[in-house]
Coordinates of C-alpha atoms in Angstrom, one line a residue:
X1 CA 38.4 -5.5 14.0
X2 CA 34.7 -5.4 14.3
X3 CA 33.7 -2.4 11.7
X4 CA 30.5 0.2 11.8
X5 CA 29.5 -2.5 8.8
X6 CA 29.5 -5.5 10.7
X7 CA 27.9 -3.6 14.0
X8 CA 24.9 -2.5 11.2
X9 CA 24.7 -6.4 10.1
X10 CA 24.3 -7.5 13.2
X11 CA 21.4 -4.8 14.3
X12 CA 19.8 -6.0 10.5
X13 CA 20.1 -10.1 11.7
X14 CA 18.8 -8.7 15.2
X15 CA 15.3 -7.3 13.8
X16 CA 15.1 -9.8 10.7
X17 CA 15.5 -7.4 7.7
X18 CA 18.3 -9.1 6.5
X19 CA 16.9 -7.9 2.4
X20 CA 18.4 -5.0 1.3
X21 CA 16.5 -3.1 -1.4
X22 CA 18.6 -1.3 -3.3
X23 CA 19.5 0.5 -7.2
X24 CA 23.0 1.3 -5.6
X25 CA 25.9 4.1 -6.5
X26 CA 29.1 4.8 -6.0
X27 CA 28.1 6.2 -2.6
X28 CA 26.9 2.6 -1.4
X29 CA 29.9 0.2 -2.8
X30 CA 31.7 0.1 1.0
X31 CA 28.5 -0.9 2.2
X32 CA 26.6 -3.0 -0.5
X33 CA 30.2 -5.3 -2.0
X34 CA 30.9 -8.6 0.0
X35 CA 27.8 -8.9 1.8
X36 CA 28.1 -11.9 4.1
X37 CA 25.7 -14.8 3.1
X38 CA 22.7 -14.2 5.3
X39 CA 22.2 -10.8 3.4
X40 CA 20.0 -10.7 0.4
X41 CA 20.1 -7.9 -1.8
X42 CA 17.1 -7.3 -4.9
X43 CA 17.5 -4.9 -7.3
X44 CA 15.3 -2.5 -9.2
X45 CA 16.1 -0.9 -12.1
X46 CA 14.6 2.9 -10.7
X47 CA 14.4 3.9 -7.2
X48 CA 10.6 4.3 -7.3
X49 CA 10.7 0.8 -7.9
X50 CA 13.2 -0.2 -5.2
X51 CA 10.5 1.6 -2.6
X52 CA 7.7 0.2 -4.1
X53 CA 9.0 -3.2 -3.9
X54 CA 10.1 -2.8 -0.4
X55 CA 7.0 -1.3 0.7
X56 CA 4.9 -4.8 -0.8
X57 CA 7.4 -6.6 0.7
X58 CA 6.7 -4.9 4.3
X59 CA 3.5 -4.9 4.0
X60 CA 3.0 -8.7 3.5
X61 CA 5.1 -9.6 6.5
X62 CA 3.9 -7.2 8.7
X63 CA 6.6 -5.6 9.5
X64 CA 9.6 -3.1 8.3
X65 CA 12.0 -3.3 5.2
X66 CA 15.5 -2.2 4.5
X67 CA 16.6 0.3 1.6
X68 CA 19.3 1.2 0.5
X69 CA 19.3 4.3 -2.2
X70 CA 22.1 6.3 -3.6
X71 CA 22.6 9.8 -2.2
X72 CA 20.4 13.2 -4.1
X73 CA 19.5 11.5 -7.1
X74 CA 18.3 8.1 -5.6
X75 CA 16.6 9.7 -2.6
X76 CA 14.8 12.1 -5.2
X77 CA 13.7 9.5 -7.2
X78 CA 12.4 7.4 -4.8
X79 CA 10.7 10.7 -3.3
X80 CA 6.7 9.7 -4.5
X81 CA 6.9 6.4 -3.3
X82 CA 8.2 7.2 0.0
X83 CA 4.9 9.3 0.1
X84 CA 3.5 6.1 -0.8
X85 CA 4.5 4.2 2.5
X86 CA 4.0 7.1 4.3
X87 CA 0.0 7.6 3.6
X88 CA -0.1 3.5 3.8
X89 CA 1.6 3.4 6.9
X90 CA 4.2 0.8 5.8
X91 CA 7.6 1.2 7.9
X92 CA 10.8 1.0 6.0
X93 CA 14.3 1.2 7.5
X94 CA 16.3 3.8 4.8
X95 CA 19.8 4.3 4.4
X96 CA 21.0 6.7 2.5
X97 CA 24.1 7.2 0.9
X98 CA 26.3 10.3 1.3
X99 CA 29.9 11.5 -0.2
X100 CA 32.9 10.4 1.9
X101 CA 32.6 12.4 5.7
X102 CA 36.5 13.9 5.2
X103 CA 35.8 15.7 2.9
X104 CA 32.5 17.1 2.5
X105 CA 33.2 20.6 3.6
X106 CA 34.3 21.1 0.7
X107 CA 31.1 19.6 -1.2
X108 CA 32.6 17.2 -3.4
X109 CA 31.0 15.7 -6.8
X110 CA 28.0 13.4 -5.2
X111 CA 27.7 15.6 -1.8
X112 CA 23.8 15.2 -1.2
X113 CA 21.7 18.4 0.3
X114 CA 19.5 15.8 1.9
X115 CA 18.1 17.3 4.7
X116 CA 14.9 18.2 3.9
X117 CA 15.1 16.9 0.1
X118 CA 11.4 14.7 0.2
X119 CA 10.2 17.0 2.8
X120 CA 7.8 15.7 5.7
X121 CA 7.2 12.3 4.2
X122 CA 10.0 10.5 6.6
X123 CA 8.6 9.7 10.1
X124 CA 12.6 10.6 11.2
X125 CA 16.0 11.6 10.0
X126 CA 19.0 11.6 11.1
X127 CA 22.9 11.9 9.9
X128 CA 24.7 10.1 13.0
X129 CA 27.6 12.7 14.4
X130 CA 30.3 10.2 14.2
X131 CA 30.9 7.0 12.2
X132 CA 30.2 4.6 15.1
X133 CA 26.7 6.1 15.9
X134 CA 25.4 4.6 12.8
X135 CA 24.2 1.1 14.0
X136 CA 22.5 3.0 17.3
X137 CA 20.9 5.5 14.1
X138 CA 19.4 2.6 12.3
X139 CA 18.0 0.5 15.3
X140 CA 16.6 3.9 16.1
X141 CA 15.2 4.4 12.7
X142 CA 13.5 0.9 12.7
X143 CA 11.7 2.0 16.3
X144 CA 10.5 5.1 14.3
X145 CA 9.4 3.3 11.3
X146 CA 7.7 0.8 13.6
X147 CA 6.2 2.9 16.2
X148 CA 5.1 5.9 13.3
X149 CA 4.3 3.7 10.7
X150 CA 6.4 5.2 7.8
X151 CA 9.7 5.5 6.5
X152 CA 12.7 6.5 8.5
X153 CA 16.0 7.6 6.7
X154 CA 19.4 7.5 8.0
X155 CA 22.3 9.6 5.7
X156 CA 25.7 7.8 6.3
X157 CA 29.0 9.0 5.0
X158 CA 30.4 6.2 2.0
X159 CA 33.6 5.8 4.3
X160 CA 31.5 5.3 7.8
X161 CA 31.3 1.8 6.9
X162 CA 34.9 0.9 7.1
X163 CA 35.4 2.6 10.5
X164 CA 35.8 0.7 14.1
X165 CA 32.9 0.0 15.5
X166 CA 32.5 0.3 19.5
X167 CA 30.5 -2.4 21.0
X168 CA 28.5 -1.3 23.4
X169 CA 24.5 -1.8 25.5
X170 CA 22.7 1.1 24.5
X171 CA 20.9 2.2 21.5
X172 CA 22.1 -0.2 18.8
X173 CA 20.9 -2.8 21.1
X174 CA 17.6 -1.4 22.8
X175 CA 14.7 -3.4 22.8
X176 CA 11.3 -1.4 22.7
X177 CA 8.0 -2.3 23.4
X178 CA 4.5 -1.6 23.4
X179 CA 2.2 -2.8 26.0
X180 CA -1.5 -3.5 24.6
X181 CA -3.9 -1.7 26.7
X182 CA -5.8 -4.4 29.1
X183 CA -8.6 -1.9 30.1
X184 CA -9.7 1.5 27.7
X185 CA -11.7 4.1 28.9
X186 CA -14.4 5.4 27.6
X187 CA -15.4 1.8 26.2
X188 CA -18.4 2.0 27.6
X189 CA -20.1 5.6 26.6
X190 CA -19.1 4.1 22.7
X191 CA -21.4 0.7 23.8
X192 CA -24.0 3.0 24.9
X193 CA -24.0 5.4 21.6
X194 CA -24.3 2.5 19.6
X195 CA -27.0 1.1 21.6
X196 CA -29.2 4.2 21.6
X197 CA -28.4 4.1 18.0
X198 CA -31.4 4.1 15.9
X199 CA -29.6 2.7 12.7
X200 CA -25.4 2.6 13.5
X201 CA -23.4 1.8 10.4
X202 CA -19.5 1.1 10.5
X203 CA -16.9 2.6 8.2
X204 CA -13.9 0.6 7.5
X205 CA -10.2 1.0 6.5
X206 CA -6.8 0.2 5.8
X207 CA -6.0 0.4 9.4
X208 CA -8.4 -2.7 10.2
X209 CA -7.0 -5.1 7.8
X210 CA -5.9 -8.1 9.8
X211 CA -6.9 -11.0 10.7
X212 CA -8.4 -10.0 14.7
X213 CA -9.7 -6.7 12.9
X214 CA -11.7 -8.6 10.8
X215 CA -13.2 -11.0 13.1
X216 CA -14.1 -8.5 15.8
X217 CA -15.6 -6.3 13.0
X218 CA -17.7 -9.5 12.0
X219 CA -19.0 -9.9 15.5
X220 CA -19.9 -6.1 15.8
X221 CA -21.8 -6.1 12.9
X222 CA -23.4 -9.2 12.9
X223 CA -24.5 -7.8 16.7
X224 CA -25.5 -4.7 15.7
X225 CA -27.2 -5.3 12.8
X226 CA -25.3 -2.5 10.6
X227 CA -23.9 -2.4 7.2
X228 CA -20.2 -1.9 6.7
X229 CA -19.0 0.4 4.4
X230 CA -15.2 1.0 2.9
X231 CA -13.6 4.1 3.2
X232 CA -13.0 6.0 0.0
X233 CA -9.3 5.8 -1.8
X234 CA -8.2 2.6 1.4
X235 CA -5.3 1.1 0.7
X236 CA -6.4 -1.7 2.2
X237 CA -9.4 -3.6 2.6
X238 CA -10.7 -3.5 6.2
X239 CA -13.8 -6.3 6.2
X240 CA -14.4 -8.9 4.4
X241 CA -16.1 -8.0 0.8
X242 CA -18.2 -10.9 0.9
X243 CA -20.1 -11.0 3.9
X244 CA -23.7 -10.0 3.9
X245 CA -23.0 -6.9 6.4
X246 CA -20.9 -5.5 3.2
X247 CA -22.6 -2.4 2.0
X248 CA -19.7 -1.1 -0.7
X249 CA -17.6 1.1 -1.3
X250 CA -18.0 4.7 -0.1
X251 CA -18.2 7.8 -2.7
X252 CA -15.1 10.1 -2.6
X253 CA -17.2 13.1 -2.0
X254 CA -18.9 14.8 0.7
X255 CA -22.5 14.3 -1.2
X256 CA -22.6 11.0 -1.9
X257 CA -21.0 9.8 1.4
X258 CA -24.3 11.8 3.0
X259 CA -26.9 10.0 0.6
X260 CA -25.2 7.0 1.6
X261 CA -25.3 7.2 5.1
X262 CA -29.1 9.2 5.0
X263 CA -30.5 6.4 7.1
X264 CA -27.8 6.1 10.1
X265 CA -27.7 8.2 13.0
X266 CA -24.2 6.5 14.1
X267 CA -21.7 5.9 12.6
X268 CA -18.5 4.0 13.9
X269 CA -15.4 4.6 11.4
X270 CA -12.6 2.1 12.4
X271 CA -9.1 2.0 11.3
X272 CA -10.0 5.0 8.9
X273 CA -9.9 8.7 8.3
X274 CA -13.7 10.9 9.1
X275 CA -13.5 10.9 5.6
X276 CA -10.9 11.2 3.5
X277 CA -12.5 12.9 0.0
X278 CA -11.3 13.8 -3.8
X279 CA -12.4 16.7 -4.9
X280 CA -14.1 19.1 -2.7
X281 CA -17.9 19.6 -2.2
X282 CA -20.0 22.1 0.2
X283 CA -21.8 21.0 3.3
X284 CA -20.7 18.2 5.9
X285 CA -19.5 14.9 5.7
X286 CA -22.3 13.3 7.3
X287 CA -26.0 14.3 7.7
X288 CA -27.6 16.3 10.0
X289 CA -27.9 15.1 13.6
X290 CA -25.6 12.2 12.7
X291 CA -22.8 10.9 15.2
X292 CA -19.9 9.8 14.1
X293 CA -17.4 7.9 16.0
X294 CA -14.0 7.0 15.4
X295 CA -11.6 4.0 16.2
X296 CA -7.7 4.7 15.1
X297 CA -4.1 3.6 15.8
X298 CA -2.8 6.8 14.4
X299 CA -3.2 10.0 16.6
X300 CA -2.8 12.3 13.6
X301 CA -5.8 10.5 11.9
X302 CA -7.8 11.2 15.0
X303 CA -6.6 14.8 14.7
X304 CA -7.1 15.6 10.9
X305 CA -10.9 13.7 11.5
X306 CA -14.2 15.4 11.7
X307 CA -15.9 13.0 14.2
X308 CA -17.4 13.7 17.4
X309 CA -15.7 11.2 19.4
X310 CA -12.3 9.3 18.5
X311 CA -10.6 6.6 20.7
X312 CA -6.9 6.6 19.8
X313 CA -6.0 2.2 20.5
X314 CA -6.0 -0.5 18.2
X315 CA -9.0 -1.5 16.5
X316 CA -8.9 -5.3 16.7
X317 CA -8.7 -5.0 20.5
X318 CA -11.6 -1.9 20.6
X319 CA -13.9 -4.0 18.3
X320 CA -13.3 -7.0 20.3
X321 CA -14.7 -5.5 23.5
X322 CA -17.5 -3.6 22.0
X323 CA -19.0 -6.9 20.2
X324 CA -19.4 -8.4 23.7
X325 CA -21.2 -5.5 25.2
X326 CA -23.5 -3.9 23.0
X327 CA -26.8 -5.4 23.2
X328 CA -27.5 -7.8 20.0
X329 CA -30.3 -6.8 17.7
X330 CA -32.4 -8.8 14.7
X331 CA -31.6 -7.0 11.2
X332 CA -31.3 -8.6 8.1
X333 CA -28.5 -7.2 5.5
X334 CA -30.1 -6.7 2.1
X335 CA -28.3 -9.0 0.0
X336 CA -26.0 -7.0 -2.7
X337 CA -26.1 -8.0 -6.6
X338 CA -23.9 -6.3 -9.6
X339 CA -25.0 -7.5 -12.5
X340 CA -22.1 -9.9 -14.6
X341 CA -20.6 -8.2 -17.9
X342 CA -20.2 -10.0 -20.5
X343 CA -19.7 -8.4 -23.8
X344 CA -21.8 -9.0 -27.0
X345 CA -20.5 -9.8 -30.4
X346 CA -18.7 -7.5 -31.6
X347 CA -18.7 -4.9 -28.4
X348 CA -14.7 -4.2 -27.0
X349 CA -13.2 -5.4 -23.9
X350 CA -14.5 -3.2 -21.3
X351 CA -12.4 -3.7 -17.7
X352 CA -16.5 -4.9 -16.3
X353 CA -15.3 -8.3 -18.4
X354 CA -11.9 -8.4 -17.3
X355 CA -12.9 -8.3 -13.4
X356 CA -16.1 -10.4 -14.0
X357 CA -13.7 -13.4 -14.9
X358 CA -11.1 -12.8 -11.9
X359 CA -14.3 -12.4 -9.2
X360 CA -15.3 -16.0 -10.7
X361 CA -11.8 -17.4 -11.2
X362 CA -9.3 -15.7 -8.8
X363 CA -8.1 -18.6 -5.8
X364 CA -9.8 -17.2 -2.4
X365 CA -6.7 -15.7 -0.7
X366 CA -5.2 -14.0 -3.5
X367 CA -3.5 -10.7 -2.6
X368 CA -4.9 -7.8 -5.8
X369 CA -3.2 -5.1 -6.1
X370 CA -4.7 -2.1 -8.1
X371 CA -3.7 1.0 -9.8
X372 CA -5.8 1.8 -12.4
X373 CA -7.8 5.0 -11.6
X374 CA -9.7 4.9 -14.1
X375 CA -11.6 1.4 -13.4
X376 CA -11.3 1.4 -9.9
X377 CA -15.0 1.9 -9.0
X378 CA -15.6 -0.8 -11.3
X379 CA -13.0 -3.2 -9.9
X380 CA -14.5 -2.5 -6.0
X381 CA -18.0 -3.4 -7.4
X382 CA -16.8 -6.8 -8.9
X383 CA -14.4 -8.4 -7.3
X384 CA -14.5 -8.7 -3.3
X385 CA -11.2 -9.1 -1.1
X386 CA -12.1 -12.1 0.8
X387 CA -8.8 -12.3 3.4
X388 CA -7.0 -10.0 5.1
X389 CA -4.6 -8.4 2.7
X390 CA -6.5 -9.5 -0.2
X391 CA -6.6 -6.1 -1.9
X392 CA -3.9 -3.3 -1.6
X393 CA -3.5 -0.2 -3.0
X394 CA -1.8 3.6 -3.3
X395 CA -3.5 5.7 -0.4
X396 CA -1.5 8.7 -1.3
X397 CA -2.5 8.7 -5.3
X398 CA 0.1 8.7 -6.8
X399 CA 1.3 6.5 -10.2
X400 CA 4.2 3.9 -10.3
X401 CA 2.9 2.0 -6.6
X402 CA 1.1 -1.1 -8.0
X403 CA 3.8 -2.6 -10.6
X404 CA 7.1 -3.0 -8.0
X405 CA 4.4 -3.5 -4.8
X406 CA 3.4 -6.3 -6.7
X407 CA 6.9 -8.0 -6.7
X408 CA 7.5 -7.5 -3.4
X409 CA 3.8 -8.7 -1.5
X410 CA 5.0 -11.8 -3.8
X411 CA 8.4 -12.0 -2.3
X412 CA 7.5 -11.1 1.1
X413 CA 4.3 -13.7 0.8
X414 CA 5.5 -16.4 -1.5
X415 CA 2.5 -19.0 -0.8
X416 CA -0.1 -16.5 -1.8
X417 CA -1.4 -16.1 -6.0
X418 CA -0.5 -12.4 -6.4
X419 CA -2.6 -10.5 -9.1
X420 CA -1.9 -6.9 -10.4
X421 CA -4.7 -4.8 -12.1
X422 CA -3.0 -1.6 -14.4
X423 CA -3.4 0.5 -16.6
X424 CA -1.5 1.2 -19.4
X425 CA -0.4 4.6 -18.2
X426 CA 0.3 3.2 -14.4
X427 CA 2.4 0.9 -15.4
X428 CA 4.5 3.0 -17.4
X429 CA 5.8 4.8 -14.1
X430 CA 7.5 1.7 -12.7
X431 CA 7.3 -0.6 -15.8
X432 CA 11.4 -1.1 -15.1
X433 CA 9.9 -3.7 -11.7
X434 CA 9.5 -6.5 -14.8
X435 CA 13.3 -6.7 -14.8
X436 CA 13.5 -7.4 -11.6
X437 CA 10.0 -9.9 -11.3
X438 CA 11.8 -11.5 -14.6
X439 CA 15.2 -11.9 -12.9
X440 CA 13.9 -13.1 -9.3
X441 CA 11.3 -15.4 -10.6
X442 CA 8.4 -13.5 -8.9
X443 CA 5.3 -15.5 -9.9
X444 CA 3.1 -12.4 -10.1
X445 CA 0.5 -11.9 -13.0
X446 CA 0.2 -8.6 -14.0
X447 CA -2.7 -7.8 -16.0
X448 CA -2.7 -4.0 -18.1
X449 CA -6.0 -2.8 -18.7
X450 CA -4.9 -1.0 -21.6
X451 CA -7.1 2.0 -22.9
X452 CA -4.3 3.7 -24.8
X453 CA -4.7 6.7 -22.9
X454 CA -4.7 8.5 -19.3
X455 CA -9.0 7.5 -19.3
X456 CA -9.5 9.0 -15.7
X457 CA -7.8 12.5 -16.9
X458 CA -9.7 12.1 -19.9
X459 CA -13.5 11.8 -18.3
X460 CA -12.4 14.5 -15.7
X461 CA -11.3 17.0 -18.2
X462 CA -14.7 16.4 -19.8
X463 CA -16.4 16.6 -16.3
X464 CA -14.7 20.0 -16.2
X465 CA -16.1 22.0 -18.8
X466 CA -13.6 23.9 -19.3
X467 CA -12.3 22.9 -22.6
X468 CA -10.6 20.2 -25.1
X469 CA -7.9 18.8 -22.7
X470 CA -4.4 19.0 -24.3
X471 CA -2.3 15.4 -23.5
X472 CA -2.7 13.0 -26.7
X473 CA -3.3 9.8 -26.6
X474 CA -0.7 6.9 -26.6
X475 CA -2.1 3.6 -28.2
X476 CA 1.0 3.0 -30.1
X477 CA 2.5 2.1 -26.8
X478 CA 2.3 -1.6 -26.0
X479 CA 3.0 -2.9 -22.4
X480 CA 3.8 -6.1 -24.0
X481 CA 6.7 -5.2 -26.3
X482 CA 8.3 -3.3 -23.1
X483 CA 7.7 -6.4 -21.1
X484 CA 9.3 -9.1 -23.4
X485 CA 12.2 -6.4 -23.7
X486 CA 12.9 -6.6 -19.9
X487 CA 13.0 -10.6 -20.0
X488 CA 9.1 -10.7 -18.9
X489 CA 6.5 -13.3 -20.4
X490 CA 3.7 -11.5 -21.6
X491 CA 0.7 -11.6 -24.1
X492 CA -1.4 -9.3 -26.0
X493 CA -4.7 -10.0 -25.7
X494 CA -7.7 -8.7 -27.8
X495 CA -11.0 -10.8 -27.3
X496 CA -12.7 -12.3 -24.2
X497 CA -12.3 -15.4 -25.7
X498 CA -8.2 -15.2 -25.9
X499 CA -8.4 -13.8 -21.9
X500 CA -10.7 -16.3 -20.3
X501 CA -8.4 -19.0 -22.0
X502 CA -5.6 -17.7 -20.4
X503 CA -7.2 -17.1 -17.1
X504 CA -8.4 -20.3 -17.3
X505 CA -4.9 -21.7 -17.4
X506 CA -2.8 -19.8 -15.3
X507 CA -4.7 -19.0 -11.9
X508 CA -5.2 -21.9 -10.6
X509 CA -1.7 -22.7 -10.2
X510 CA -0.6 -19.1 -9.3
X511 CA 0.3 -19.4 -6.2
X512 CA 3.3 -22.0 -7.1
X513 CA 4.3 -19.9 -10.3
X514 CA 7.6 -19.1 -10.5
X515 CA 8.1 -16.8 -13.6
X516 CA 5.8 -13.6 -14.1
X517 CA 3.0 -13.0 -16.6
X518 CA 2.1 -9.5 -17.9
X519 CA -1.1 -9.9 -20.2
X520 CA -1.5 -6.2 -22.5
X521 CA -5.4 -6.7 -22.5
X522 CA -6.8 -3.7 -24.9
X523 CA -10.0 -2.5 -23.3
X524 CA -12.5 0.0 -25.1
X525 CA -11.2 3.9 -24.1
X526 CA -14.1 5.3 -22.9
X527 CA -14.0 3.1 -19.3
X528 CA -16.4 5.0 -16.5
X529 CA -14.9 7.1 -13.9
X530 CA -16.5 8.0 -10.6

């Protein structure tokens, strides 16, 4: 007897997410014991981390990932990093475990009130009417995931697995596809703004980092002449950080973004939002009498936008056509210069030293991954992603993204050196991911800038004015200690000396290692925010 189970394998082998990700319960033995060979399964010790790992994974192969999480309590906990891979656009395939369909009318011990539970985050949901619906649901699901870019949850009964399955053409073996447009309109009244442009500048984000992106984005500034600029908060970097059209990194607020694009009548944004901010400031988002014009995937980034003109198609194939009609111009990009850091004797580790030796030392395609608000700016300023997915981070904001991501871009892209930059307090929100690095020999280095402290709250409290800021301080906690208690190398390091040593040794063979690094590096507390 072929069995709902089997049918779901099958769909899994069909569209190549044959990894489960998974911190299982009792709700998820029928499905998760006996798995045939061709199945891999990689726990995480917290559901945030088994989302956060699938979503790295995902996002370094380009395409969906398969979780598995257990009921309420494993669907709540895994809540923030869904909103995670929602704002990063990462698809995942997630099944979600539910007490046994015979008897939940009577809401047993485990019964999950899911519907609703992590609100709009999921792209789709569904709870299939009957037991054999469930492999139709999931190929579904991955269409959604794909086709929305997020995460799609299906809810299946514990005892759906062991049912008859009924093989049949339909839904559970649909096919769906995308045609790329051969022809856009409108192509041509965005050549001719550009051209009439007195000074165009480009915005880039996430939703441009790929290899095509990049190269048609290199030929449409190098045509036009403009500087490129990074959006703001990107979980992604959308052009490359070293090229001489590279302008930096956008301010997160509506004044700064104007003073930085005072010169430029036009401006194309491309695989971005018309731009995303932190706090809020009066006025626009752009000067006076300037155009902006906008390039997504997503409609609903076209619709939350505040440009004059947006083109919903993909980028790579927009950029493409534009660089091979707008008419070329001579303009030299003022080469960029930050200053190296390197501290005197006596002065504390500031994170400025840390990223000065991994901008001179890091292997060209390294993916970085970064959560550490507090040294961000610094970090964009000093160390350029130089490939396509060389830098990757939480759009949505939120803590606990950057430890288990880490894992899995490293497991989905095991060629690649895979760096982590956190703080101390970041890490702590999916500091259980060194288990699992530790137990699947993920060659990832994590490096802690550790301040002893929440240092971005700290500076904004005192931005606030409003008063001594009541969280303490936490330098008694080291990263190190937790790390070797969850089976993870690590090393505590104090001077520049001690760190360049160790940098010196391990990356240049990163992208081979086999067993992960966490390096607690203690960094002076007063690190710059802004």
């Amino acid at each position: 007897m072929t069995t709902v189970r089997d049918e779901t394998f099958q769909v899994l082998r069909r569209f190549g997410t044959t990894t489960i990700f998974a911190n299982p319960g009792s709700t998820e033995i029928a499905f998760l014991t006996g798995l045939p060979d061709d199945i891999g399964f990689r726990l995480a010790l917290h559901e945030g981390s088994v989302v956060g790992m699938a979503t790295g994974w995902a996002t370094a192969r380009g395409g969906p990932a398969f979780v598995n999480l257990h009921t309420t309590a494993g669907l709540a906990n895994a809540a923030g990093a869904l909103a995670t891979a929602r704002t990063n656009r990462v698809p995942l395939v997630v099944v979600v475990g539910q007490q046994d369909r015979r008897h939940l009318a009577h809401d047993p011990f485990l019964a999950g009130r899911l519907e609703g539970l992590v609100g709009d985050y999921p792209v789709w949901t569904d709870q299939p009417v009957r037991p054999q619906d469930v492999p139709a649901a999931i190929a579904r699901a991955h269409h959604e995931a794909v086709t929305a870019a997020g995460p799609a949850i299906v809810v299946v009964p514990m005892d759906d697995w062991e049912k008859p399955a009924e093989p049949r053409r339909g839904a559970a073996a649909l096919e769906v596809r995308r045609p790329m447009p051969s022809t856009l309109d409108g192509l041509g009244d965005l050549a001719a703004s550009l051209d009439a442009a007195r000074s165009p500048a480009i915005v880039v984000g996430a939703g441009a980092d790929d290899e095509s992106c990049w190269a048609a984005l290199v030929a449409l500034a190098e045509r036009l002449g403009a500087p490129v600029w990074q959006e703001s908060f990107g979980a992604r970097a959308g052009f490359p950080q070293d090229h001489p059209s590279f302008a930096g990194h956008l301010p997160p607020g509506r004044s700064g973004v104007r003073t930085a694009l005072a010169d430029h009548d036009v401006v194309l944004v491309v695989g971005a939002p018309v731009l995303r901010q932190y706090t809020w400031e009066p006025g626009d988002f752009v000067p006076d009498g300037t155009t902006v014009l906008q390039i997504t995937q997503y409609a609903d980034e076209a619709h939350y936008s505040a440009a004059d003109v947006a083109v919903i198609a993909e980028p790579a194939h927009v950029c493409r056509r534009l660089a091979e009609r707008v008419v070329p111009r001579e303009v030299s990009p003022a080469p960029r210069r930050t200053p190296d850091a390197e501290p005197e004797p006596g002065e504390p580790l500031r994170p400025a030293h840390v990223f000065d030796l991994l901008a001179k030392q890091l292997p060209r395609d390294t993916i970085l991954i970064e959560e550490s608000p507090s040294s961000r700016p610094e970090l964009h300023r000093r160390v350029p992603a130089r490939v396509p997915l060389g830098f990757v981070s939480a759009a949505a904001g939120g803590l606990g993204f950057g430890l288990p991501a880490a894992i899995g871009l490293k497991l989905g892209a095991p060629r690649r050196p895979v760096v982590a930059v956190l703080g101390d307090g970041s890490s702590l929100y999916g500091i259980q991911g060194l288990w699992s690095a530790a137990h699947y020999h993920v060659g990832v280095l994590f490096i802690v800038l550790a301040n002893g402290g929440y240092a971005v709250m700290d500076r904004l409290a005192e931005r606030s004015g409003l008063g001594k800021a009541p969280w303490p301080a936490f330098t008694e906690v080291r990263t190190s200690t937790i790390a070797a208690g969850l089976g993870c190398p690590a090393r505590h390091i104090t001077t520049h000396e001690e760190l360049t040593e160790v940098l010196g040794d391990v990356l240049p063979s990163l992208a081979g290692r086999t067993s992960p690094l966490l390096l607690d590096i203690e960094v002076a507390p007063d690190a710059s925010y802004g």
